[in-house]
């Protein structure tokens, strides 16, 4: 009897846990991956594969900890610069360990009939030009009031990436690194 009661409690807890996951909103039209050379995003590809006791020991040497930002999984300067660069937009999700920032739709006051969304991916632990990837989405409002996807100039994403890199360099200079 005791084992069946324990199993019953575990089953009820598991059902409750799984039912709480049902309300998550997912946008299938906008990728959660970084389109790269092979179309996949793998942050582990950017991390050295020295093993647990690799190049700089168990937790990394002082230089690596400084570059990595200590408690987060990506470059702290790129992370902070990314958040500051898009601070005018509402953020839906920010994962400092995976290096992913996803904004919600934002309509500029000058053009209320169009809106933008940005996904930012920080790809490594070093401050490098190829360490950040931005994807910009645009929608325009039709006369009926529906939002439809609209093409975005490829230079727009590059401008966002360059703004982030410029801000990261400024932060590093201000910190005296």
XYZ file of C-alpha atoms in Angstrom:
177
model
C 0.000 0.000 0.000
C 2.794 2.379 0.846
C 4.484 1.991 -2.574
C 1.227 2.531 -4.451
C 0.579 5.737 -2.485
C 4.027 7.044 -3.348
C 3.518 6.157 -7.011
C 0.157 7.922 -6.922
C 1.692 11.115 -5.560
C 4.474 10.974 -8.149
C 1.962 10.462 -10.969
C -0.169 13.404 -9.797
C 2.921 15.607 -9.512
C 4.122 14.610 -12.974
C 0.710 15.309 -14.534
C 0.599 18.706 -12.817
C 4.084 19.544 -14.027
C 3.352 18.539 -17.605
C 0.013 20.363 -17.709
C 1.752 23.580 -16.633
C 3.847 23.421 -19.804
C 0.830 23.502 -22.123
C 0.339 27.277 -22.132
C 3.672 28.154 -23.762
C 3.384 30.329 -26.858
C 5.532 29.343 -29.802
C 5.980 31.282 -33.031
C 6.645 28.751 -35.748
C 7.374 31.336 -38.431
C 10.489 32.711 -36.774
C 13.463 30.405 -36.278
C 15.005 29.801 -32.905
C 18.234 28.698 -34.596
C 21.056 30.737 -35.990
C 21.270 30.218 -39.716
C 24.933 29.425 -40.191
C 26.935 27.577 -42.761
C 25.099 24.354 -41.992
C 21.855 25.967 -40.768
C 22.310 24.902 -37.149
C 23.164 26.751 -33.953
C 25.493 24.945 -31.648
C 27.034 27.153 -28.963
C 29.242 24.265 -27.907
C 31.057 24.579 -31.262
C 32.487 27.888 -30.031
C 33.839 26.518 -26.762
C 37.250 24.914 -26.534
C 37.069 21.162 -26.169
C 39.863 20.768 -23.638
C 37.732 18.639 -21.320
C 37.024 19.282 -17.678
C 40.683 19.678 -16.771
C 41.660 21.122 -20.177
C 43.735 24.108 -21.103
C 42.931 26.315 -18.086
C 41.856 23.804 -15.469
C 38.461 23.044 -13.995
C 37.042 26.570 -13.920
C 39.329 28.378 -16.346
C 42.261 30.576 -15.572
C 41.976 34.219 -14.510
C 42.285 35.499 -18.089
C 39.545 33.192 -19.403
C 37.195 34.060 -16.547
C 37.669 37.755 -17.320
C 36.952 37.261 -21.023
C 33.964 35.014 -20.430
C 32.282 37.209 -17.880
C 32.458 34.709 -15.031
C 28.865 33.692 -14.339
C 27.415 33.700 -17.848
C 28.088 31.310 -20.706
C 28.943 33.917 -23.339
C 31.090 37.011 -23.653
C 29.841 39.476 -21.026
C 30.736 42.515 -23.130
C 28.734 41.273 -26.135
C 25.848 40.308 -23.862
C 25.661 43.712 -22.192
C 26.167 45.573 -25.478
C 23.377 43.543 -27.098
C 20.924 44.373 -24.325
C 21.874 48.053 -24.426
C 21.617 48.218 -28.220
C 18.069 46.878 -28.282
C 16.953 48.483 -25.010
C 14.188 50.408 -26.837
C 12.496 47.116 -27.758
C 10.593 44.805 -25.392
C 12.562 41.644 -24.632
C 10.599 38.376 -24.633
C 13.462 36.053 -23.752
C 17.060 36.498 -22.652
C 19.256 33.461 -21.975
C 22.745 34.496 -20.815
C 23.964 30.889 -20.721
C 22.896 30.056 -24.281
C 23.545 33.572 -25.572
C 20.091 34.149 -27.068
C 18.034 37.347 -26.857
C 14.608 37.490 -28.499
C 12.604 40.699 -28.661
C 8.890 41.155 -29.068
C 7.453 43.136 -31.952
C 8.199 46.872 -31.869
C 6.542 49.580 -33.976
C 8.470 52.839 -34.346
C 6.390 55.961 -33.657
C 7.301 57.309 -37.112
C 5.915 54.246 -38.927
C 3.114 52.653 -36.904
C 2.091 50.480 -39.868
C 5.286 48.429 -39.663
C 6.892 46.505 -36.846
C 10.193 44.767 -36.205
C 11.462 41.842 -34.169
C 15.119 40.955 -33.548
C 16.767 37.714 -32.477
C 20.363 38.069 -31.283
C 22.738 35.152 -30.846
C 26.079 35.497 -29.079
C 28.169 32.724 -30.564
C 31.216 32.560 -28.354
C 33.124 33.632 -25.324
C 35.582 35.938 -27.047
C 34.946 39.485 -28.197
C 35.231 38.920 -31.942
C 33.522 40.340 -34.999
C 31.939 36.962 -35.761
C 30.830 36.483 -32.156
C 27.368 37.973 -32.617
C 24.588 37.209 -35.107
C 21.388 39.217 -35.501
C 18.262 38.238 -37.393
C 15.718 40.979 -38.104
C 12.083 40.342 -38.986
C 9.664 42.920 -40.370
C 5.909 42.977 -40.792
C 3.600 45.544 -42.359
C -0.037 46.130 -41.547
C -2.476 45.585 -44.392
C -5.571 47.753 -44.881
C -7.571 44.940 -43.235
C -5.443 45.294 -40.090
C -3.571 42.000 -40.485
C 0.210 41.901 -40.159
C 2.103 40.297 -43.053
C 5.775 39.425 -43.313
C 7.839 41.852 -45.318
C 11.399 41.513 -46.622
C 14.191 43.095 -44.628
C 17.322 44.463 -46.231
C 20.261 42.191 -45.300
C 22.248 45.273 -44.339
C 19.853 45.902 -41.445
C 21.029 42.832 -39.516
C 24.639 43.765 -40.251
C 24.006 47.271 -38.886
C 22.575 45.795 -35.671
C 25.600 43.501 -35.319
C 28.009 46.401 -35.933
C 26.200 48.542 -33.349
C 26.535 45.756 -30.786
C 30.245 45.293 -31.551
C 30.892 49.043 -31.350
C 29.108 49.270 -28.000
C 31.027 46.243 -26.667
C 34.324 47.894 -27.568
C 33.205 51.100 -25.828
C 32.296 49.171 -22.695
C 35.673 47.411 -22.736
C 37.516 50.744 -23.111
C 35.509 52.303 -20.278
C 36.398 49.353 -18.058
C 40.079 49.809 -18.918
C 40.604 46.294 -20.289
